Tab-separated table of C-alpha atoms and ligand atoms in Angstrom:
chain	number	residue	atom	x	y	z
U	1	MET	CA	-55.264	-62.210	111.041
U	2	LYS	CA	-58.152	-62.503	108.643
U	3	LYS	CA	-55.968	-61.244	105.856
U	4	LEU	CA	-53.305	-63.752	106.639
U	5	GLU	CA	-55.839	-66.526	106.607
U	6	LEU	CA	-57.076	-65.350	103.264
U	7	ILE	CA	-53.593	-65.337	101.814
U	8	THR	CA	-52.809	-68.778	103.135
U	9	CYS	CA	-56.118	-69.929	101.838
U	10	ARG	CA	-55.344	-68.506	98.434
U	11	LYS	CA	-51.974	-70.177	98.429
U	12	VAL	CA	-53.518	-73.510	99.231
U	13	TYR	CA	-56.076	-72.963	96.514
U	14	SER	CA	-53.404	-72.055	93.998
U	15	VAL	CA	-51.436	-75.175	94.792
U	16	VAL	CA	-54.550	-77.328	94.508
U	17	ILE	CA	-55.595	-75.678	91.264
U	18	LEU	CA	-52.096	-75.972	89.835
U	19	GLY	CA	-52.067	-79.617	90.765
U	20	LEU	CA	-55.424	-80.178	89.151
U	21	LEU	CA	-54.314	-78.363	86.017
U	22	LEU	CA	-51.207	-80.506	85.842
U	23	LEU	CA	-53.301	-83.626	86.257
U	24	ALA	CA	-55.732	-82.467	83.595
U	25	TYR	CA	-52.830	-81.681	81.301
U	26	CYS	CA	-51.276	-85.098	81.780
U	27	PHE	CA	-54.669	-86.678	81.298
U	28	ALA	CA	-55.226	-84.688	78.112
U	29	CYS	CA	-51.766	-85.507	76.803
U	30	TYR	CA	-52.149	-89.150	77.570
U	31	HIS	CA	-55.557	-89.398	76.007
U	32	THR	CA	-55.004	-87.172	73.046
U	33	GLY	CA	-51.581	-88.387	72.153
U	34	LEU	CA	-50.589	-84.724	71.856
U	35	ILE	CA	-47.262	-85.627	73.352
U	36	ASP	CA	-46.064	-86.636	69.937
U	37	THR	CA	-48.587	-84.396	68.157
U	38	ARG	CA	-49.738	-87.224	65.969
U	39	LEU	CA	-53.144	-88.797	66.004
U	40	VAL	CA	-53.442	-91.796	68.231
U	41	ILE	CA	-56.972	-93.013	68.463
U	42	PRO	CA	-57.297	-93.811	72.132
U	43	GLN	CA	-58.567	-97.037	73.469
U	44	PRO	CA	-62.294	-96.866	74.041
U	45	LEU	CA	-63.502	-96.697	77.589
U	46	ALA	CA	-65.329	-99.983	77.380
U	47	ARG	CA	-66.269	-101.001	80.858
U	48	ARG	CA	-68.476	-103.915	80.094
U	49	LYS	CA	-65.980	-106.229	81.688
U	50	ASN	CA	-68.189	-108.588	83.540
U	51	SER	CA	-71.426	-108.753	81.722
U	52	THR	CA	-72.619	-112.230	82.541
U	53	ASP	CA	-74.833	-112.310	79.477
U	54	GLY	CA	-72.120	-111.974	76.929
U	55	PRO	CA	-68.411	-112.335	76.490
U	56	PRO	CA	-66.212	-109.467	77.662
U	57	VAL	CA	-65.774	-107.197	74.704
U	58	GLU	CA	-63.192	-104.810	76.018
U	59	ASP	CA	-60.157	-106.700	74.831
U	60	ALA	CA	-61.573	-107.287	71.385
U	61	ILE	CA	-62.408	-103.607	70.974
U	62	ARG	CA	-59.046	-102.551	72.266
U	63	THR	CA	-57.177	-104.786	69.859
U	64	HIS	CA	-59.197	-103.571	66.933
U	65	VAL	CA	-58.870	-99.900	67.688
U	66	PHE	CA	-55.224	-100.218	68.378
U	67	GLN	CA	-54.741	-101.408	64.833
U	68	ILE	CA	-56.691	-98.473	63.469
U	69	GLY	CA	-54.660	-96.150	65.658
U	70	ASP	CA	-51.512	-97.482	64.086
U	71	THR	CA	-52.651	-96.836	60.557
U	72	ALA	CA	-53.773	-93.332	61.459
U	73	ARG	CA	-50.531	-92.242	63.030
U	74	SER	CA	-49.301	-90.315	60.080
U	75	LEU	CA	-52.381	-88.094	59.969
U	76	TYR	CA	-50.649	-84.958	61.187
U	77	SER	CA	-47.504	-85.411	59.254
U	78	ASP	CA	-49.129	-84.897	55.904
U	79	THR	CA	-51.956	-83.092	54.217
U	80	LEU	CA	-55.341	-84.594	54.930
U	81	GLY	CA	-57.674	-86.238	52.464
U	82	LYS	CA	-58.912	-83.760	49.927
U	83	LEU	CA	-62.517	-84.544	49.166
U	84	PRO	CA	-63.905	-84.239	45.686
U	85	THR	CA	-65.362	-80.778	45.905
U	86	ASN	CA	-67.570	-78.696	43.785
U	87	PRO	CA	-68.512	-75.252	45.079
U	88	GLN	CA	-71.962	-75.837	43.693
U	89	TYR	CA	-72.572	-77.943	46.824
U	90	HIS	CA	-70.464	-77.063	49.843
U	91	ARG	CA	-67.920	-74.306	49.918
U	92	ARG	CA	-64.382	-75.488	50.468
U	93	TRP	CA	-62.539	-73.335	52.961
U	94	ASP	CA	-58.876	-72.838	52.351
U	95	VAL	CA	-57.636	-73.900	55.775
U	96	ASN	CA	-54.929	-76.177	57.097
U	97	CYS	CA	-56.884	-78.850	58.944
U	98	SER	CA	-53.700	-80.570	60.065
U	99	ALA	CA	-52.833	-77.432	61.990
U	100	ILE	CA	-56.339	-77.273	63.472
U	101	PHE	CA	-56.107	-80.901	64.603
U	102	ALA	CA	-52.736	-80.123	66.090
U	103	GLY	CA	-54.453	-77.377	68.097
U	104	SER	CA	-52.508	-74.516	66.506
U	105	GLU	CA	-53.855	-71.390	68.218
U	106	ARG	CA	-52.554	-69.177	65.450
U	107	VAL	CA	-54.541	-70.962	62.760
U	108	ILE	CA	-57.619	-71.469	64.960
U	109	THR	CA	-57.765	-67.772	65.849
U	110	SER	CA	-57.380	-66.505	62.323
U	111	VAL	CA	-59.943	-68.921	60.869
U	112	SER	CA	-62.388	-68.112	63.685
U	113	LYS	CA	-62.080	-64.430	62.888
U	114	GLN	CA	-62.786	-65.039	59.239
U	115	LEU	CA	-65.809	-67.177	60.097
U	116	LEU	CA	-67.228	-64.509	62.367
U	117	GLN	CA	-66.821	-61.854	59.719
U	118	GLU	CA	-68.440	-63.827	56.966
U	119	GLN	CA	-71.300	-64.951	59.178
U	120	GLN	CA	-72.362	-61.343	59.481
U	121	GLU	CA	-72.677	-60.994	55.748
U	122	GLN	CA	-74.414	-64.224	54.823
U	123	SER	CA	-75.462	-67.611	56.084
U	124	LEU	CA	-72.589	-70.044	55.760
U	125	MET	CA	-74.930	-72.924	55.035
U	126	PRO	CA	-76.681	-73.439	51.691
U	127	SER	CA	-80.448	-73.002	52.027
U	128	ASP	CA	-82.925	-75.870	51.912
U	129	SER	CA	-84.300	-74.655	48.595
U	130	LYS	CA	-80.765	-74.700	47.189
U	131	VAL	CA	-80.314	-78.297	48.369
U	132	VAL	CA	-83.541	-79.213	46.557
U	133	THR	CA	-81.826	-78.373	43.263
U	134	TRP	CA	-78.745	-80.503	43.972
U	135	THR	CA	-80.588	-83.745	43.385
U	136	ASN	CA	-82.281	-82.778	40.123
U	137	ASP	CA	-79.784	-85.010	38.348
U	138	CYS	CA	-79.004	-87.873	40.734
U	139	THR	CA	-76.219	-89.419	38.659
U	140	LEU	CA	-74.329	-86.167	38.339
U	141	TYR	CA	-74.907	-85.244	41.967
U	142	LYS	CA	-73.669	-88.552	43.359
U	143	LYS	CA	-70.621	-88.475	41.123
U	144	GLN	CA	-69.683	-84.901	41.920
U	145	ARG	CA	-70.164	-85.423	45.631
U	146	GLY	CA	-68.094	-88.588	45.526
U	147	TYR	CA	-70.625	-90.964	47.058
U	148	PRO	CA	-69.004	-94.408	47.157
U	149	THR	CA	-70.527	-96.974	44.803
U	150	THR	CA	-68.805	-100.103	46.113
U	151	PRO	CA	-67.891	-101.186	49.647
U	152	ASN	CA	-64.397	-100.134	50.699
U	153	SER	CA	-63.482	-103.582	51.988
U	154	ASP	CA	-64.776	-107.139	52.260
U	155	GLU	CA	-65.038	-106.685	55.991
U	156	GLU	CA	-67.480	-103.811	55.523
U	157	ALA	CA	-69.386	-105.555	52.743
U	158	GLY	CA	-69.965	-108.489	55.082
U	159	PHE	CA	-71.243	-106.355	57.932
U	160	PRO	CA	-73.900	-103.953	56.653
U	161	LEU	CA	-75.338	-101.344	59.004
U	162	ALA	CA	-78.618	-99.497	59.309
U	163	TYR	CA	-79.057	-95.891	60.379
U	164	ILE	CA	-82.004	-93.939	61.682
U	165	LEU	CA	-81.598	-90.209	61.062
U	166	VAL	CA	-84.059	-88.017	62.925
U	167	VAL	CA	-83.734	-84.583	61.363
U	168	HIS	CA	-85.682	-81.349	61.352
U	169	THR	CA	-83.582	-78.528	59.958
U	170	GLY	CA	-80.633	-77.661	57.711
U	171	ALA	CA	-80.901	-79.996	54.725
U	172	ALA	CA	-77.339	-79.129	53.672
U	173	GLN	CA	-76.004	-80.401	56.993
U	174	VAL	CA	-78.123	-83.543	56.705
U	175	GLU	CA	-76.641	-84.097	53.256
U	176	ARG	CA	-73.137	-83.685	54.627
U	177	LEU	CA	-73.842	-86.148	57.420
U	178	LEU	CA	-75.335	-88.633	54.988
U	179	ARG	CA	-72.310	-88.311	52.698
U	180	ALA	CA	-69.997	-88.940	55.656
U	181	ILE	CA	-71.740	-92.145	56.765
U	182	TYR	CA	-72.951	-93.330	53.369
U	183	GLN	CA	-71.929	-96.766	52.124
U	184	PRO	CA	-73.748	-98.646	49.373
U	185	GLN	CA	-74.074	-101.773	51.534
U	186	ASN	CA	-75.784	-99.883	54.399
U	187	VAL	CA	-79.383	-98.716	54.660
U	188	TYR	CA	-80.714	-95.376	55.912
U	189	CYS	CA	-84.114	-94.391	57.289
U	190	LEU	CA	-84.597	-90.629	57.287
U	191	HIS	CA	-87.200	-89.131	59.564
U	192	PRO	CA	-87.818	-85.454	58.812
U	193	ASP	CA	-90.034	-83.795	61.403
U	194	SER	CA	-93.609	-83.533	60.199
U	195	LYS	CA	-93.717	-79.831	61.111
U	196	SER	CA	-90.496	-78.879	59.265
U	197	PRO	CA	-90.860	-76.445	56.345
U	198	ARG	CA	-91.853	-77.679	52.911
U	199	GLU	CA	-88.442	-76.988	51.323
U	200	PHE	CA	-86.764	-79.084	53.975
U	201	HIS	CA	-89.044	-82.017	53.234
U	202	GLN	CA	-88.450	-81.547	49.514
U	203	ALA	CA	-84.689	-81.545	49.963
U	204	ILE	CA	-84.765	-84.684	52.118
U	205	ALA	CA	-87.081	-86.398	49.641
U	206	GLY	CA	-84.678	-85.424	46.859
U	207	LEU	CA	-81.826	-87.124	48.697
U	208	ALA	CA	-83.805	-90.279	49.413
U	209	ASN	CA	-84.846	-90.362	45.794
U	210	CYS	CA	-81.260	-90.642	44.583
U	211	PHE	CA	-80.392	-93.826	46.482
U	212	ASP	CA	-81.982	-97.274	46.595
U	213	ASN	CA	-80.802	-97.719	50.160
U	214	VAL	CA	-82.024	-94.388	51.561
U	215	PHE	CA	-85.697	-93.945	52.316
U	216	ILE	CA	-88.041	-91.724	54.274
U	217	ALA	CA	-89.914	-93.194	57.237
U	218	SER	CA	-93.387	-94.273	56.176
U	219	LYS	CA	-94.918	-92.543	59.199
U	220	LEU	CA	-93.705	-89.123	60.327
U	221	GLU	CA	-94.064	-87.719	63.835
U	222	ASP	CA	-94.359	-84.160	65.036
U	223	VAL	CA	-91.474	-84.357	67.506
U	224	VAL	CA	-92.134	-82.576	70.783
U	225	TYR	CA	-89.250	-82.153	73.190
U	226	ALA	CA	-89.391	-84.601	76.125
U	227	GLY	CA	-92.449	-86.374	74.722
U	228	VAL	CA	-92.890	-89.881	73.385
U	229	THR	CA	-92.687	-88.746	69.762
U	230	LEU	CA	-88.897	-88.943	69.576
U	231	LEU	CA	-89.123	-92.567	70.665
U	232	LEU	CA	-91.825	-93.159	68.075
U	233	THR	CA	-89.641	-91.814	65.254
U	234	ASN	CA	-87.178	-94.591	66.088
U	235	ILE	CA	-89.878	-97.245	66.338
U	236	ASN	CA	-91.342	-96.149	62.987
U	237	CYS	CA	-87.955	-96.443	61.325
U	238	MET	CA	-87.311	-99.807	62.974
U	239	LYS	CA	-90.559	-101.090	61.486
U	240	ASP	CA	-89.515	-99.836	58.071
U	241	LEU	CA	-86.000	-101.237	58.393
U	242	THR	CA	-87.380	-104.703	59.023
U	243	GLY	CA	-90.234	-104.285	56.566
U	244	ARG	CA	-90.915	-103.544	52.959
U	245	SER	CA	-89.106	-100.177	52.783
U	246	ALA	CA	-85.773	-101.932	53.378
U	247	SER	CA	-86.764	-104.899	51.188
U	248	GLY	CA	-85.019	-107.599	53.167
U	249	HIS	CA	-81.801	-105.678	53.672
U	250	PRO	CA	-79.456	-107.831	55.808
U	251	TRP	CA	-78.191	-105.095	58.166
U	252	ARG	CA	-76.617	-106.309	61.418
U	253	TYR	CA	-76.706	-103.302	63.759
U	254	VAL	CA	-78.788	-100.146	63.723
U	255	MET	CA	-77.699	-96.778	65.109
U	256	ASN	CA	-79.729	-93.610	65.504
U	257	LEU	CA	-78.439	-90.124	64.886
U	258	CYS	CA	-79.775	-86.611	64.761
U	259	GLY	CA	-78.997	-83.941	62.187
U	260	GLN	CA	-76.357	-82.263	64.381
U	261	ASP	CA	-74.262	-85.402	64.821
U	262	PHE	CA	-71.125	-86.129	62.842
U	263	PRO	CA	-69.008	-89.288	62.624
U	264	LEU	CA	-65.545	-89.417	64.160
U	265	ARG	CA	-64.834	-92.853	62.709
U	266	THR	CA	-64.883	-94.361	59.236
U	267	ASN	CA	-67.363	-97.066	58.321
U	268	LEU	CA	-64.590	-99.660	58.648
U	269	GLU	CA	-63.764	-98.456	62.148
U	270	ILE	CA	-67.441	-98.463	63.132
U	271	VAL	CA	-67.838	-102.005	61.796
U	272	GLY	CA	-64.789	-103.090	63.790
U	273	GLN	CA	-66.224	-101.628	66.998
U	274	LEU	CA	-69.610	-103.215	66.508
U	275	LYS	CA	-68.172	-106.612	65.599
U	276	ALA	CA	-66.214	-106.523	68.814
U	277	HIS	CA	-69.511	-106.343	70.682
U	278	ASN	CA	-70.224	-109.942	69.714
U	279	GLY	CA	-73.945	-109.445	69.351
U	280	GLN	CA	-74.341	-107.228	72.414
U	281	ASN	CA	-76.194	-103.937	72.237
U	282	GLU	CA	-74.484	-100.676	73.005
U	283	ILE	CA	-76.922	-99.020	75.369
U	284	GLN	CA	-76.031	-96.829	78.301
U	285	SER	CA	-77.901	-97.692	81.417
U	286	SER	CA	-77.690	-96.823	85.082
U	287	VAL	CA	-79.872	-96.724	88.167
U	288	PRO	CA	-81.795	-93.440	87.988
U	289	ASP	CA	-81.058	-90.833	90.635
U	290	LYS	CA	-83.848	-88.965	92.409
U	291	ARG	CA	-84.144	-86.293	89.732
U	292	LYS	CA	-84.406	-88.844	86.952
U	293	SER	CA	-86.864	-90.958	88.914
U	294	ARG	CA	-89.287	-88.050	88.826
U	295	ARG	CA	-89.506	-88.475	85.075
U	296	THR	CA	-91.424	-91.680	85.530
U	297	GLU	CA	-93.056	-91.115	88.902
U	298	PHE	CA	-95.742	-88.748	87.635
U	299	LYS	CA	-97.798	-88.713	84.484
U	300	PHE	CA	-96.740	-86.168	81.894
U	301	ILE	CA	-99.056	-85.015	79.149
U	302	LEU	CA	-98.921	-82.892	76.012
U	303	ARG	CA	-100.539	-79.517	76.599
U	304	ASN	CA	-100.257	-76.570	74.246
U	305	LYS	CA	-97.374	-78.163	72.337
U	306	SER	CA	-95.238	-78.904	75.339
U	307	ILE	CA	-94.952	-81.709	77.853
U	308	VAL	CA	-96.198	-80.842	81.328
U	309	ARG	CA	-96.314	-82.733	84.575
U	310	THR	CA	-99.662	-83.691	86.053
U	311	LYS	CA	-100.468	-84.488	89.652
U	312	SER	CA	-101.386	-88.095	88.997
U	313	ARG	CA	-98.834	-90.782	89.624
U	314	ASN	CA	-97.781	-93.515	87.260
U	315	GLY	CA	-98.386	-97.087	88.320
U	316	PRO	CA	-95.434	-99.467	88.425
U	317	ALA	CA	-93.910	-100.452	85.118
U	318	PRO	CA	-95.498	-103.509	83.504
U	319	HIS	CA	-94.015	-107.018	83.745
U	320	GLN	CA	-92.119	-106.077	86.915
U	321	LEU	CA	-89.603	-104.165	84.850
U	322	LYS	CA	-87.004	-102.411	86.951
U	323	LEU	CA	-86.425	-98.917	85.622
U	324	TYR	CA	-83.048	-97.733	84.384
U	325	SER	CA	-81.948	-94.487	82.848
U	326	GLY	CA	-79.640	-93.860	79.910
U	327	SER	CA	-79.297	-92.180	76.584
U	328	ALA	CA	-81.575	-91.761	73.599
U	329	TYR	CA	-78.736	-92.949	71.343
U	330	TYR	CA	-77.632	-96.529	70.846
U	331	ALA	CA	-76.264	-99.230	68.595
U	332	VAL	CA	-78.453	-102.322	68.724
U	333	THR	CA	-78.680	-105.644	66.974
U	334	ARG	CA	-81.305	-106.818	64.564
U	335	ASP	CA	-82.557	-109.349	67.117
U	336	PHE	CA	-83.051	-106.548	69.611
U	337	VAL	CA	-85.126	-104.647	67.058
U	338	ARG	CA	-87.217	-107.730	66.418
U	339	TYR	CA	-87.774	-107.962	70.165
U	340	ILE	CA	-88.763	-104.268	70.414
U	341	LEU	CA	-91.327	-104.661	67.642
U	342	SER	CA	-92.840	-107.986	68.629
U	343	ASP	CA	-92.343	-108.879	72.285
U	344	PRO	CA	-95.333	-108.110	74.557
U	345	VAL	CA	-92.985	-106.813	77.283
U	346	ALA	CA	-91.459	-104.239	74.921
U	347	ILE	CA	-94.843	-103.258	73.490
U	348	ASP	CA	-96.523	-102.873	76.881
U	349	PHE	CA	-93.561	-100.945	78.191
U	350	LEU	CA	-93.653	-98.552	75.242
U	351	ASP	CA	-97.258	-97.897	76.060
U	352	TRP	CA	-96.413	-97.290	79.720
U	353	THR	CA	-93.610	-94.823	78.912
U	354	ARG	CA	-95.930	-92.692	76.772
U	355	ASN	CA	-96.885	-90.642	79.786
U	356	THR	CA	-93.406	-90.180	81.190
U	357	HIS	CA	-90.881	-87.390	80.734
U	358	MET	CA	-88.188	-88.037	78.084
U	359	PRO	CA	-89.206	-91.682	77.668
U	360	GLU	CA	-86.346	-92.247	75.222
U	361	GLU	CA	-83.937	-92.066	78.161
U	362	THR	CA	-85.867	-94.731	80.058
U	363	TYR	CA	-87.091	-97.054	77.350
U	364	TRP	CA	-83.873	-98.455	75.842
U	365	ALA	CA	-81.944	-98.410	79.112
U	366	THR	CA	-84.632	-100.390	80.933
U	367	LEU	CA	-85.136	-103.018	78.272
U	368	GLN	CA	-81.389	-103.517	77.972
U	369	ARG	CA	-81.503	-104.795	81.578
U	370	ALA	CA	-84.636	-106.904	81.306
U	371	PRO	CA	-84.255	-110.694	81.360
U	372	GLY	CA	-84.073	-112.487	78.036
U	373	VAL	CA	-83.553	-109.412	75.884
U	374	PRO	CA	-81.386	-110.126	72.810
U	375	GLY	CA	-78.021	-108.443	73.233
U	376	GLY	CA	-79.030	-107.218	76.699
U	377	ASN	CA	-77.164	-107.022	79.984
U	378	TYR	CA	-79.419	-108.703	82.502
U	379	ARG	CA	-77.448	-109.285	85.731
U	380	ALA	CA	-74.740	-106.770	84.887
U	381	ASP	CA	-73.375	-104.171	87.303
U	382	PRO	CA	-75.796	-101.471	88.439
U	383	GLN	CA	-74.040	-98.924	86.249
U	384	ILE	CA	-73.396	-99.687	82.621
U	385	ARG	CA	-71.560	-96.794	81.145
U	386	PRO	CA	-69.900	-98.616	78.360
U	387	PHE	CA	-67.855	-97.005	75.691
U	388	SER	CA	-70.680	-95.228	74.051
U	389	VAL	CA	-71.765	-94.384	70.584
U	390	ARG	CA	-71.859	-90.655	70.808
U	391	TYR	CA	-69.645	-88.021	72.391
U	392	VAL	CA	-71.434	-85.029	73.910
U	393	LEU	CA	-69.714	-82.311	75.911
U	394	TRP	CA	-72.123	-81.304	78.661
U	395	TYR	CA	-71.865	-78.011	80.469
U	396	THR	CA	-71.756	-79.705	83.851
U	397	ARG	CA	-69.486	-82.583	83.075
U	398	ALA	CA	-66.021	-82.323	84.496
U	399	SER	CA	-63.857	-82.498	81.433
U	400	PRO	CA	-60.250	-81.762	80.663
U	401	HIS	CA	-61.534	-79.711	77.751
U	402	LYS	CA	-63.616	-76.564	78.000
U	403	CYS	CA	-66.093	-75.840	75.214
U	404	ARG	CA	-64.704	-73.213	72.833
U	405	GLY	CA	-67.955	-72.982	70.912
U	406	LYS	CA	-71.285	-72.124	72.502
U	407	TYR	CA	-73.673	-73.986	74.749
U	408	ILE	CA	-77.148	-74.827	73.548
U	409	ARG	CA	-79.300	-76.387	76.276
U	410	ARG	CA	-76.103	-77.146	78.213
U	411	VAL	CA	-74.542	-79.004	75.273
U	412	CYS	CA	-71.430	-77.687	73.559
U	413	VAL	CA	-71.742	-76.746	69.887
U	414	PHE	CA	-68.244	-77.453	68.644
U	415	THR	CA	-65.945	-75.146	66.744
U	416	ILE	CA	-62.498	-75.598	65.252
U	417	GLY	CA	-61.085	-74.825	68.704
U	418	ASP	CA	-62.727	-78.005	69.993
U	419	ILE	CA	-62.265	-80.577	67.286
U	420	HIS	CA	-58.696	-81.578	68.098
U	421	TYR	CA	-60.078	-82.714	71.433
U	422	VAL	CA	-63.328	-84.162	70.086
U	423	GLN	CA	-61.431	-86.129	67.462
U	424	GLN	CA	-59.481	-87.934	70.190
U	425	GLN	CA	-62.572	-89.281	71.907
U	426	PRO	CA	-63.182	-92.996	71.519
U	427	HIS	CA	-66.801	-92.545	70.424
U	428	LEU	CA	-68.125	-93.232	66.955
U	429	PHE	CA	-70.019	-89.935	66.631
U	430	ALA	CA	-70.020	-86.508	68.223
U	431	ASN	CA	-72.766	-83.990	68.897
U	432	LYS	CA	-73.353	-81.033	68.293
U	433	PHE	CA	-72.244	-79.358	65.118
U	434	TYR	CA	-73.975	-76.432	63.445
U	435	TYR	CA	-73.058	-75.981	59.813
U	436	ASP	CA	-73.886	-72.273	59.728
U	437	TYR	CA	-71.990	-71.652	62.962
U	438	ASP	CA	-68.787	-73.459	61.980
U	439	PRO	CA	-68.575	-75.155	58.575
U	440	VAL	CA	-64.810	-75.601	58.892
U	441	SER	CA	-65.127	-78.154	61.709
U	442	LEU	CA	-67.218	-80.333	59.437
U	443	GLN	CA	-64.767	-79.895	56.590
U	444	CYS	CA	-61.805	-80.901	58.741
U	445	LEU	CA	-63.576	-83.953	60.164
U	446	GLU	CA	-64.468	-84.959	56.605
U	447	GLU	CA	-60.865	-84.619	55.540
U	448	ALA	CA	-59.644	-86.716	58.448
U	449	LEU	CA	-62.169	-89.447	57.619
U	450	GLU	CA	-61.283	-89.348	53.949
U	451	PHE	CA	-57.633	-89.616	54.796
U	452	ARG	CA	-58.186	-92.703	56.918
U	453	VAL	CA	-60.455	-94.332	54.320
U	454	ARG	CA	-57.769	-93.881	51.726
U	455	HIS	CA	-55.034	-94.991	54.052
U	456	SER	CA	-56.832	-98.211	54.948
U	457	GLU	CA	-57.454	-98.904	51.253
U	458	GLU	CA	-53.757	-98.527	50.557
U	459	SER	CA	-52.815	-100.860	53.384
U	460	ASP	CA	-55.373	-103.359	52.046
U	461	LYS	CA	-53.458	-103.648	48.814
D	501	NAG	C1	-64.728	-110.233	86.261
D	501	NAG	O1	-64.362	-111.308	85.458
D	501	NAG	C2	-63.045	-111.751	85.664
D	501	NAG	C3	-62.726	-112.822	84.644
D	501	NAG	O2	-63.853	-113.563	84.280
D	501	NAG	C4	-62.899	-112.252	87.122
D	501	NAG	O3	-61.573	-112.683	87.366
D	501	NAG	C5	-63.233	-111.097	88.052
D	501	NAG	O4	-63.193	-111.543	89.402
D	501	NAG	C6	-64.612	-110.551	87.733
D	501	NAG	N1	-64.855	-109.345	88.514
D	501	NAG	C7	-66.004	-109.120	89.124
D	501	NAG	C8	-66.100	-107.811	89.830
D	501	NAG	O5	-66.942	-109.902	89.084
D	502	NAG	C1	-50.263	-77.313	58.005
D	502	NAG	O1	-50.030	-77.479	59.395
D	502	NAG	C2	-49.117	-78.501	59.712
D	502	NAG	C3	-49.126	-78.677	61.221
D	502	NAG	O2	-49.110	-77.481	61.888
D	502	NAG	C4	-47.769	-78.112	59.149
D	502	NAG	O3	-46.817	-79.101	59.468
D	502	NAG	C5	-47.874	-77.946	57.641
D	502	NAG	O4	-46.665	-77.488	57.119
D	502	NAG	C6	-48.978	-76.974	57.291
D	502	NAG	N1	-49.192	-77.015	55.865
D	502	NAG	C7	-49.267	-75.909	55.127
D	502	NAG	C8	-49.488	-76.119	53.684
D	502	NAG	O5	-49.141	-74.804	55.617
D	503	NAG	C1	-99.829	-71.737	74.346
D	503	NAG	O1	-98.474	-71.317	74.264
D	503	NAG	C2	-98.293	-70.104	73.559
D	503	NAG	C3	-96.802	-69.842	73.387
D	503	NAG	O2	-96.061	-70.462	74.362
D	503	NAG	C4	-99.024	-68.965	74.320
D	503	NAG	O3	-98.853	-67.767	73.647
D	503	NAG	C5	-100.480	-69.335	74.435
D	503	NAG	O4	-101.138	-68.352	75.205
D	503	NAG	C6	-100.671	-70.707	75.063
D	503	NAG	N1	-102.068	-71.095	74.998
D	503	NAG	C7	-102.722	-71.630	76.031
D	503	NAG	C8	-104.156	-71.991	75.788
D	503	NAG	O5	-102.203	-71.821	77.112
């Protein structure tokens, strides 16, 4: 009897699992466009339909991205964009990225094997001290690496962006990220961790030194996980971006990234997305659950280089702010930055969050919902999970794709087995990539971006 039950049970399970798999497959096909094996950039999951503080942006975003999707359709049918390469900087792997984006198991397996083998012999990433030498001759370096010297389009020239890059390791990967997002009309604040090794600082300084629109934050923090310092790195850069370091640069939106992020979209595509926001910020924000509420309920302090909980409770947030929870990563307007740096509510709240756990996940999300905040969503639905800036594959998140790389603190580090899926996400950036773990993923994403830049230039003419 028991056995029979077990068998029936198994059967039921199998049917359910099969059904789920089928659903997941359909979902994946629909969203990845794998049905016709060509790249279709999916419509972003913008859900900011009824924000009463701003116009609905979903339709605008959808229209824009649909156009990009059209121009990118031929991606798989041809070779990708070959970047100007010079082995003196990054090694160019002889791989077929089109096949990797098409999810070809044969190619993915053989390249993975090669990567694994070579990793055992040497680091796949150039050392920080090597990167220091790259920028000895800025003119040569920028030319050989193919840094753009003029905006790719009028649309981009008229909508300059600012970036905050909080980095601590792997100067070669930082350089690759910078090259991927670099445009002469944008401005970049680099924040190397104050405790990073000397060569790393030298390499980052070398990079900043080569560009008028790239600078190092005037005040550097020693970033401690879960402490207020990560938030402060952003505030420091915001001050610089509106101050003398950026010398009146007219940037419209600022985004923050870390050294393990990589763009999935070209500058033109990013500009299109941000324009469609019509002056609204892109900040995730939802009502904190019980676990997240504990981050602000008690006081947390720095003890022996880590953040620990104390027994004393935090008072209520100042100015009757209602607490929300979200992400450390955002795209926000210049007016929002002005508000953060000058409004007493924002300043008092920053002070209050100092003694909370991971304040960066409370600070932006809460202010986004406060009344009168530029680009904010006061009176919006309790959950704002708009199309967001950055794609992260969490260990716990139900996803039609399973991480093929490795998990670091429950976050997937992508490999070439993942990027065909990652590339289909509607986000502007993805996290995490490790250069020395899988340099080919970065190379293929670069080629895809280069291809689309070139394609959009051609269609401009
Ligand atoms: C959202 O806005 C649309 C159009 O303005 C309206 O028809 C709809 O009822 C609104 N939905 C909610 C949930 O408020
Ligand atoms: C690369 O892969 C694509 C897709 O699998 C294929 O169509 C193309 O022929 C390949 N190119 C080379 C040079 O092997
Ligand atoms: C501080 O932390 C280090 C490493 O985690 C440990 O070895 C050391 O004993 C700690 N010191 C104190 C005073 O707790």
